[in-house]
């Protein structure tokens, strides 16, 4: 089975394993975190064809051939993605365990509808939990990323 991850193709042994396990164990992409393991925390969020998916809930074979984006594939060389930069600028984390999932969900959110209001943003991000309670700074980062999106041409992948 072929997995397309961050623009590269990988031959993976077909087996009933979650995408999260394959990313972390086979491909060494441990930026995707395991929290609850049952679809409740969002720590394992990755993008599949641009949509946020919980890697702990889906088998790798279910996304064979689709475009998978993990946090490792977001920056362009040394140039951070604007959402990553906004999270740093707004100090939108403490331990940062939740951060890759929040960042990828935010990328999908801003791609889908950059004009969402505050309540809708909160609703969109509701599947991502932060045990450190950095929610206010995360919201600030989402707003900041959206502003920079409007001022830079190709900010959101
Ligand atoms: S580890 Fe997948 S949602 Fe929590
Ligand atoms: S910053 Fe620690 S879980 Fe969110």
CSV table of C-alpha atoms and ligand atoms in Angstrom, one decimal:
chain,number,residue,atom,x,y,z
A,1,UNK,CA,0.0,0.0,0.0
A,2,UNK,CA,1.2,3.5,-0.9
A,3,UNK,CA,0.8,6.4,1.6
A,4,UNK,CA,1.3,9.9,0.3
A,5,UNK,CA,2.6,12.0,3.2
A,6,UNK,CA,3.8,15.5,3.0
A,7,UNK,CA,4.4,15.2,-0.8
A,8,UNK,CA,6.3,12.0,-0.6
A,9,UNK,CA,5.2,8.4,-1.3
A,10,UNK,CA,5.9,5.6,1.2
A,11,UNK,CA,5.4,1.9,0.7
A,12,UNK,CA,3.8,0.6,3.8
A,13,UNK,CA,3.0,-2.9,4.9
A,14,UNK,CA,-0.7,-3.3,4.7
A,15,UNK,CA,-2.1,-4.2,8.1
A,16,UNK,CA,-5.0,-3.2,10.3
A,17,UNK,CA,-3.1,-0.4,12.0
A,18,UNK,CA,-4.2,3.2,12.6
A,19,UNK,CA,-2.8,6.0,10.6
A,20,UNK,CA,-1.4,7.5,13.8
A,21,UNK,CA,0.6,4.4,14.5
A,22,UNK,CA,2.0,4.2,11.0
A,23,UNK,CA,3.0,7.8,10.9
A,24,UNK,CA,4.7,7.7,14.3
A,25,UNK,CA,6.2,4.2,14.1
A,26,UNK,CA,6.9,3.4,10.5
A,27,UNK,CA,7.6,6.9,9.2
A,28,UNK,CA,9.0,8.5,12.4
A,29,UNK,CA,6.7,11.5,12.1
A,30,UNK,CA,6.1,11.9,15.8
A,31,UNK,CA,4.9,15.4,15.6
A,32,UNK,CA,1.5,13.8,15.4
A,33,UNK,CA,0.7,13.2,19.0
A,34,UNK,CA,-1.3,10.4,20.7
A,35,UNK,CA,-3.5,11.7,23.5
A,36,UNK,CA,-6.7,9.9,24.3
A,37,UNK,CA,-6.5,7.3,21.4
A,38,UNK,CA,-10.2,7.3,21.0
A,39,UNK,CA,-11.1,10.4,19.0
A,40,UNK,CA,-11.8,12.8,21.9
A,41,UNK,CA,-8.8,15.1,22.2
A,42,UNK,CA,-7.6,16.1,18.7
A,43,UNK,CA,-3.9,15.7,19.5
A,44,UNK,CA,-3.5,13.3,16.6
A,45,UNK,CA,-5.2,15.6,14.0
A,46,UNK,CA,-3.7,15.4,10.5
A,47,UNK,CA,-5.1,16.7,7.2
A,48,UNK,CA,-6.3,14.2,4.6
A,49,UNK,CA,-7.1,15.9,1.3
A,50,UNK,CA,-7.2,19.1,3.3
A,51,UNK,CA,-9.7,17.9,5.9
A,52,UNK,CA,-8.9,17.4,9.6
A,53,UNK,CA,-9.0,13.8,10.6
A,54,UNK,CA,-8.2,12.0,13.9
A,55,UNK,CA,-5.3,9.7,13.0
A,56,UNK,CA,-6.2,7.4,15.9
A,57,UNK,CA,-9.6,6.7,14.5
A,58,UNK,CA,-8.7,5.8,10.9
A,59,UNK,CA,-6.8,2.8,9.5
A,60,UNK,CA,-3.8,3.7,7.3
A,61,UNK,CA,-5.3,1.6,4.5
A,62,UNK,CA,-8.4,3.8,4.4
A,63,UNK,CA,-6.3,6.8,3.3
A,64,UNK,CA,-4.0,5.0,0.8
A,65,UNK,CA,-3.5,7.2,-2.2
A,66,UNK,CA,-4.9,10.4,-0.5
A,67,UNK,CA,-2.8,13.5,0.3
A,68,UNK,CA,-1.8,13.3,3.9
A,69,UNK,CA,-0.4,16.4,5.6
A,70,UNK,CA,1.3,16.2,9.0
A,71,UNK,CA,2.8,19.0,11.0
A,72,UNK,CA,6.3,18.1,9.6
A,73,UNK,CA,5.1,19.0,6.1
A,74,UNK,CA,3.6,22.4,6.8
A,75,UNK,CA,6.7,24.7,6.7
A,76,UNK,CA,8.3,25.4,3.4
A,77,UNK,CA,12.0,24.7,4.1
A,78,UNK,CA,12.9,27.0,7.0
A,79,UNK,CA,9.9,29.3,6.3
A,80,UNK,CA,7.3,28.5,8.9
A,81,UNK,CA,3.7,28.4,7.8
A,82,UNK,CA,1.8,31.6,9.0
A,83,UNK,CA,-0.3,29.5,11.3
A,84,UNK,CA,2.8,28.1,13.0
A,85,UNK,CA,4.3,31.6,13.2
A,86,UNK,CA,1.1,33.0,14.7
A,87,UNK,CA,1.1,30.3,17.4
A,88,UNK,CA,4.6,31.2,18.3
A,89,UNK,CA,4.0,35.0,18.2
A,90,UNK,CA,0.9,34.6,20.5
A,91,UNK,CA,2.6,32.0,22.7
A,92,UNK,CA,-0.4,29.8,22.1
A,93,UNK,CA,0.9,26.8,24.1
A,94,UNK,CA,2.5,25.8,27.4
A,95,UNK,CA,3.6,22.1,27.0
A,96,UNK,CA,2.7,22.2,23.3
A,97,UNK,CA,1.4,18.6,23.2
A,98,UNK,CA,-1.8,19.8,21.6
A,99,UNK,CA,-0.2,22.3,19.3
A,100,UNK,CA,0.3,20.2,16.1
A,101,UNK,CA,-3.3,19.2,16.1
A,102,UNK,CA,-4.5,22.7,16.8
A,103,UNK,CA,-2.3,24.1,14.1
A,104,UNK,CA,-3.5,21.7,11.4
A,105,UNK,CA,-7.1,22.2,12.4
A,106,UNK,CA,-6.6,25.9,12.1
A,107,UNK,CA,-5.1,25.5,8.6
A,108,UNK,CA,-8.2,23.6,7.5
A,109,UNK,CA,-10.4,26.1,9.2
A,110,UNK,CA,-8.9,29.1,7.4
A,111,UNK,CA,-8.9,27.3,4.1
A,112,UNK,CA,-12.5,26.4,4.5
A,113,UNK,CA,-13.9,29.7,5.6
A,114,UNK,CA,-11.6,32.6,6.6
A,115,UNK,CA,-14.6,34.8,7.5
A,116,UNK,CA,-16.0,32.7,10.4
A,117,UNK,CA,-17.0,34.6,13.5
A,118,UNK,CA,-15.5,34.0,16.9
A,119,UNK,CA,-18.3,31.5,18.0
A,120,UNK,CA,-17.9,29.5,14.8
A,121,UNK,CA,-14.1,29.4,15.2
A,122,UNK,CA,-14.6,28.0,18.7
A,123,UNK,CA,-17.1,25.5,17.4
A,124,UNK,CA,-14.7,24.4,14.7
A,125,UNK,CA,-11.8,23.9,17.1
A,126,UNK,CA,-14.0,22.2,19.7
A,127,UNK,CA,-12.6,18.8,18.9
A,128,UNK,CA,-9.1,19.9,20.0
A,129,UNK,CA,-8.4,20.0,23.7
A,130,UNK,CA,-5.7,21.8,25.5
A,131,UNK,CA,-4.9,20.4,29.0
A,132,UNK,CA,-2.9,23.5,29.8
A,133,UNK,CA,-5.8,25.8,29.1
A,134,UNK,CA,-4.1,28.0,26.5
A,135,UNK,CA,-7.4,28.6,24.7
A,136,UNK,CA,-7.4,32.4,24.8
A,137,UNK,CA,-3.9,32.6,23.3
A,138,UNK,CA,-4.9,29.9,20.7
A,139,UNK,CA,-7.8,32.0,19.6
A,140,UNK,CA,-5.5,35.0,19.4
A,141,UNK,CA,-3.2,33.0,17.2
A,142,UNK,CA,-6.1,31.9,14.9
A,143,UNK,CA,-7.1,35.6,14.5
A,144,UNK,CA,-3.5,36.6,13.8
A,145,UNK,CA,-3.0,33.9,11.2
A,146,UNK,CA,-6.1,34.9,9.5
A,147,UNK,CA,-4.9,38.5,9.3
A,148,UNK,CA,-1.6,37.5,7.8
A,149,UNK,CA,-3.4,35.3,5.4
A,150,UNK,CA,-5.1,38.3,4.0
A,151,UNK,CA,-1.8,40.2,3.5
A,152,UNK,CA,0.3,37.4,2.0
A,153,UNK,CA,-0.5,35.6,-1.2
A,154,UNK,CA,0.1,31.9,-0.7
A,155,UNK,CA,0.0,31.6,3.0
A,156,UNK,CA,-2.4,28.8,3.5
A,157,UNK,CA,-1.6,25.4,2.0
B,1,LIG,S1,-5.4,10.7,20.2
B,1,LIG,FE1,-6.7,10.8,18.5
B,1,LIG,S2,-8.3,12.2,19.2
B,1,LIG,FE2,-7.1,11.9,21.0
B,2,LIG,S1,-0.3,23.6,25.6
B,2,LIG,FE1,-0.3,21.8,26.9
B,2,LIG,S2,-2.0,20.6,26.1
B,2,LIG,FE2,-2.1,22.5,25.1
